[in-house]
Coordinates of C-alpha atoms in Angstrom, one line a residue:
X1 CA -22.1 -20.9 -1.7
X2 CA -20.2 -18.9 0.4
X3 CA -20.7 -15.7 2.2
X4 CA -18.2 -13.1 2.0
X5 CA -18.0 -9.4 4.1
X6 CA -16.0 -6.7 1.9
X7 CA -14.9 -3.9 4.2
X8 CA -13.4 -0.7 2.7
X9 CA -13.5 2.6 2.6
X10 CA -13.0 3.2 -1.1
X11 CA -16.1 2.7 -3.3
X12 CA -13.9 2.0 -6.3
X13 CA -12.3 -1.2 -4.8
X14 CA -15.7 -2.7 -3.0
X15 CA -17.0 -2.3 -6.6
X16 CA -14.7 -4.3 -8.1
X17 CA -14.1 -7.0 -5.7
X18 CA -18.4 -7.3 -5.4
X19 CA -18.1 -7.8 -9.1
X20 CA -15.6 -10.4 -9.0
X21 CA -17.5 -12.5 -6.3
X22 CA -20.8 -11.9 -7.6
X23 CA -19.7 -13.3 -11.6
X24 CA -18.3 -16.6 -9.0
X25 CA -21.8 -16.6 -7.2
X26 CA -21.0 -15.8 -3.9
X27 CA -23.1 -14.1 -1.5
X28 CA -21.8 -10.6 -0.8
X29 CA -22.2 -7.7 2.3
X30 CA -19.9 -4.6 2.4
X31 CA -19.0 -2.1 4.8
X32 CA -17.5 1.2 4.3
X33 CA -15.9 1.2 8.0
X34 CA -14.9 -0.2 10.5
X35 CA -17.9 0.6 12.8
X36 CA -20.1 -0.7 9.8
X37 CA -18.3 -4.0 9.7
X38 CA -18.7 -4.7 13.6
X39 CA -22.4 -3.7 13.2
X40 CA -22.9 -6.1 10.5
X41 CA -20.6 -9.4 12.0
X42 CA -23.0 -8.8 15.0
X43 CA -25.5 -9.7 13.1
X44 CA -24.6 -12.4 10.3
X45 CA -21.8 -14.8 10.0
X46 CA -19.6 -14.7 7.4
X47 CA -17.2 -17.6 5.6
X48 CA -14.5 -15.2 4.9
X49 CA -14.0 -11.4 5.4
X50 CA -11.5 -9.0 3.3
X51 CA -10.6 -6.7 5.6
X52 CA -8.9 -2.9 4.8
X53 CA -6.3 -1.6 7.6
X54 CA -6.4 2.0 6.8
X55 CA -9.8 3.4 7.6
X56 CA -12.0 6.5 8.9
X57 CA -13.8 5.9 12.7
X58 CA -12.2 2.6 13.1
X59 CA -9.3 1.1 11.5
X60 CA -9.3 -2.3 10.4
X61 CA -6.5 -4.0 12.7
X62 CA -9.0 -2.9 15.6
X63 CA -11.8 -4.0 14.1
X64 CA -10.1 -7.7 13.8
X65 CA -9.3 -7.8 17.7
X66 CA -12.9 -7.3 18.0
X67 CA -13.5 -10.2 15.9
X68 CA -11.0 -12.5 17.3
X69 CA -12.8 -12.2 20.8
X70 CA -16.0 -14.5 19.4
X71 CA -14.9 -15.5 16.0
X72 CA -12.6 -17.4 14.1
X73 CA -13.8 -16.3 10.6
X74 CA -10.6 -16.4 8.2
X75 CA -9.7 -12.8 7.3
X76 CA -7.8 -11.6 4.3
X77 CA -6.1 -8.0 5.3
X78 CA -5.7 -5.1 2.9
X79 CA -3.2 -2.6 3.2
X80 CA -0.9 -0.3 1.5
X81 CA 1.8 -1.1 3.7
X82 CA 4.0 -3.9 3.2
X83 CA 6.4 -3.8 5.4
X84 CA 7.0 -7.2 7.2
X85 CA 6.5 -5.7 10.4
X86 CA 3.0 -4.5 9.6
X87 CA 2.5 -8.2 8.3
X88 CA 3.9 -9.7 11.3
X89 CA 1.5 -7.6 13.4
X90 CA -1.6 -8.5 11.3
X91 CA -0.8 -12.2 11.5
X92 CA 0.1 -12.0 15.4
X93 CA -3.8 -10.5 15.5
X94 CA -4.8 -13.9 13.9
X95 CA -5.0 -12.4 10.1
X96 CA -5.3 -15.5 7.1
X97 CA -3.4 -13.5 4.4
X98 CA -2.4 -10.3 3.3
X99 CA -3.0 -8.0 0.1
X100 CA -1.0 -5.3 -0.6
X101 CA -2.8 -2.4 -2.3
X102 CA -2.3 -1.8 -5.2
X103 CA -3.7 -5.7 -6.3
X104 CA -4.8 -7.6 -8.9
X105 CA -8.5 -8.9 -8.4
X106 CA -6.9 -12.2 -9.6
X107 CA -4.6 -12.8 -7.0
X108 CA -7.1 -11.4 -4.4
X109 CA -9.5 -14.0 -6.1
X110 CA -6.9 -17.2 -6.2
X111 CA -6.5 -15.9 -1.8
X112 CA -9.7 -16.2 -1.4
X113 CA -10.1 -19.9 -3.1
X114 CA -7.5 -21.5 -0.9
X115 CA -8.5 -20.0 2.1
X116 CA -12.2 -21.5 1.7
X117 CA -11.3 -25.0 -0.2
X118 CA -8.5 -25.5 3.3
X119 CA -11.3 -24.2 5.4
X120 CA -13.9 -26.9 3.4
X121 CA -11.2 -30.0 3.7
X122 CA -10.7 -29.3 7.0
X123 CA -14.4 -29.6 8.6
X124 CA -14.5 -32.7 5.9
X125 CA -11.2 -34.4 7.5
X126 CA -11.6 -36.9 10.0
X127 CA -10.7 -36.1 13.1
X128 CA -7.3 -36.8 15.4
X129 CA -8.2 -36.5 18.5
X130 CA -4.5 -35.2 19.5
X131 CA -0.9 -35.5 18.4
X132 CA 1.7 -36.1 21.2
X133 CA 5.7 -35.3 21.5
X134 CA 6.8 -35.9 24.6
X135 CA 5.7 -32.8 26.6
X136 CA 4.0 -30.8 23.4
X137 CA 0.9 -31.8 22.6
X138 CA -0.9 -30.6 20.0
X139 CA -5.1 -30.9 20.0
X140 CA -6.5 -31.2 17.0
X141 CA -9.9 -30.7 17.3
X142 CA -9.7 -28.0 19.7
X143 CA -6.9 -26.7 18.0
X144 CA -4.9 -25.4 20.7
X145 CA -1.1 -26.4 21.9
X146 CA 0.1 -27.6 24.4
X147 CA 4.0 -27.5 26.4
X148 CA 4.1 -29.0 30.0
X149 CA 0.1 -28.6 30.2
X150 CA 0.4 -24.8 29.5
X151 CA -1.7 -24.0 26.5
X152 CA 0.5 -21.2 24.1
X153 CA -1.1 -18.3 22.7
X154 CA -0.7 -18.9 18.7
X155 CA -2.7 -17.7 15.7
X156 CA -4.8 -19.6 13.5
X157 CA -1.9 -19.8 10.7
X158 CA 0.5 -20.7 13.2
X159 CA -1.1 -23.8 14.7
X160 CA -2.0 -24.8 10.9
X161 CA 2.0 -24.5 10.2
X162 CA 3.0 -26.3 13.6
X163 CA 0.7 -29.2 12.3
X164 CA 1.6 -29.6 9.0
X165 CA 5.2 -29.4 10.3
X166 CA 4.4 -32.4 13.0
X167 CA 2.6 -34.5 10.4
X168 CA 5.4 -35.0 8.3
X169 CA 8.1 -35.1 11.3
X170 CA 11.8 -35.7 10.2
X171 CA 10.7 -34.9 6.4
X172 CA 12.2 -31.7 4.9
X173 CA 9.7 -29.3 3.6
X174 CA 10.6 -26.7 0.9
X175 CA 8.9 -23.2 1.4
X176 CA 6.9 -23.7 -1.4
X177 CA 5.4 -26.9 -0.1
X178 CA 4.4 -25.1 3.4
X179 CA 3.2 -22.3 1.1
X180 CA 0.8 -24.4 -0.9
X181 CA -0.1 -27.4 2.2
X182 CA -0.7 -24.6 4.6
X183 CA -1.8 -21.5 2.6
X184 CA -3.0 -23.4 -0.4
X185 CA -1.6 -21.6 -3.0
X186 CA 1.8 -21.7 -4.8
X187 CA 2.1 -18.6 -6.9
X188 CA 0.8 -15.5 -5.1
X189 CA 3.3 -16.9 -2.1
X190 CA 5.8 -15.0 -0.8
X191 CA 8.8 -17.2 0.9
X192 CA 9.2 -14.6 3.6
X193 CA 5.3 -15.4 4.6
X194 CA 6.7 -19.2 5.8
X195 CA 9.8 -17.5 7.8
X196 CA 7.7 -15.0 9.2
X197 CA 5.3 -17.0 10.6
X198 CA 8.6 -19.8 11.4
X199 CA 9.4 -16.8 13.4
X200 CA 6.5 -16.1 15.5
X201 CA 6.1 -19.7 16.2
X202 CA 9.2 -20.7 17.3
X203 CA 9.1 -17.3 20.0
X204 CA 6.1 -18.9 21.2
X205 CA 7.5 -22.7 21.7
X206 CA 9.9 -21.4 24.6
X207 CA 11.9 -24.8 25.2
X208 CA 10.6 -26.3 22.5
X209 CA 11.5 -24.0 19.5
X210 CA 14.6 -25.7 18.3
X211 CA 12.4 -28.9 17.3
X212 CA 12.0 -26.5 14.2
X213 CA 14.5 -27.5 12.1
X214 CA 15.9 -24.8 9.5
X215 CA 17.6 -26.5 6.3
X216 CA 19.3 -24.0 4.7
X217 CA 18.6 -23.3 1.1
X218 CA 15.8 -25.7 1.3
X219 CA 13.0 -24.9 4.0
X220 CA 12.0 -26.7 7.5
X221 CA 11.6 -30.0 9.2
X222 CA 10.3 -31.0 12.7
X223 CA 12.7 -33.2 14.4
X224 CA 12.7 -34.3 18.3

């Protein structure tokens, strides 16, 4: 079962997510800040970690550059900000998701699933060694990009979106279908996630951003 690292500084809500996980069965650690969570992912490795911005001695966006320096452990974000420039800046960091505060332990629940069941089919997938377009080249197993040999600097969610996308070149994808292919979920999605993240990796792509496709009213295709 999986392992699960609950950092906040409210009692109240690590109460009542440790009660949600614990009636599921997973294994659960908490941290009240950010110098307790960094402690703690020393120690032990975790299959997911909800993560609060706001919090006394060390906030959480700091505490996930810390992370991102030796692990790639999926992290859900929770803030009481939800502005998308405070979501573009957590995903840019390499965040999975994002809660705003106030939530429902549901839809933190149904984030949680999809991120571990795409995280499960992906280590059971067979691997591609590499897809190839001309001068981008995408590595599968290493996942990292590549444009005229220069590797980009991308998050996590962006090379799962720039994949998806390549997979099903020339096919139109709806946002819904990016939201539930790459973030696994349908419901709890929020269509300005997909352009947000279209966004980011297009300013990434330099020469190579107009092979995103936007078809308006509809979503996004990869064409070259």
């Amino acid at each position: 079962m999986a392992k699960i690292l609950v950092v906040d500084d409210e009692a109240g809500i690590r109460d009542i997510i440790k009660e949600y996980l614990q009636f599921e069965g997973y294994e659960y650690n908490e941290a009240a800040n950010g110098m307790e969570a960094l402690d703690i992912l020393k120690k032990e490795d975790f299959d997911l970690v909800v993560l609060d911005i706001m919090m006394p001695k060390l906030d959480g966006v700091t505490v996930l550059k810390e992370m991102r320096k030796t692990k790639a452990t999926p992290v859900i974000m929770l803030t009481a900000r939800g502005e998308e420039y405070d979501k573009l800046f957590g995903f840019e960091l390499g965040a999975d998701d994002y809660v705003v505060k106030p939530f429902s332990p549901r839809e933190l629940m149904a984030r949680r699933k999809s991120i571990l069941k795409r995280v499960s089919a992906e280590q059971a997938s067979p691997v591609v060694n590499q897809l190839i377009f001309d001068q981008l080249v995408i590595d599968v197993a290493a996942r990292d990009i590549y444009i005229d040999g220069e590797k980009l600097n991308v998050t996590p969610k962006e090379f799962d979106l720039l994949l998806y996308l390549c997979r099903n070149k020339n096919i139109v994808l709806s946002r819904n279908q990016i939201l539930a292919e790459v973030w696994g979920y349908d419901f709890f999605g929020d269509d300005r996630t997909v352009d947000t993240h279209i966004k980011m990796l297009r300013s990434s792509m330099g020469q190579y951003r107009d092979v995103i496709k936007t078809v308006w009213g509809i979503g996004y295709k990869f064409e070259l």
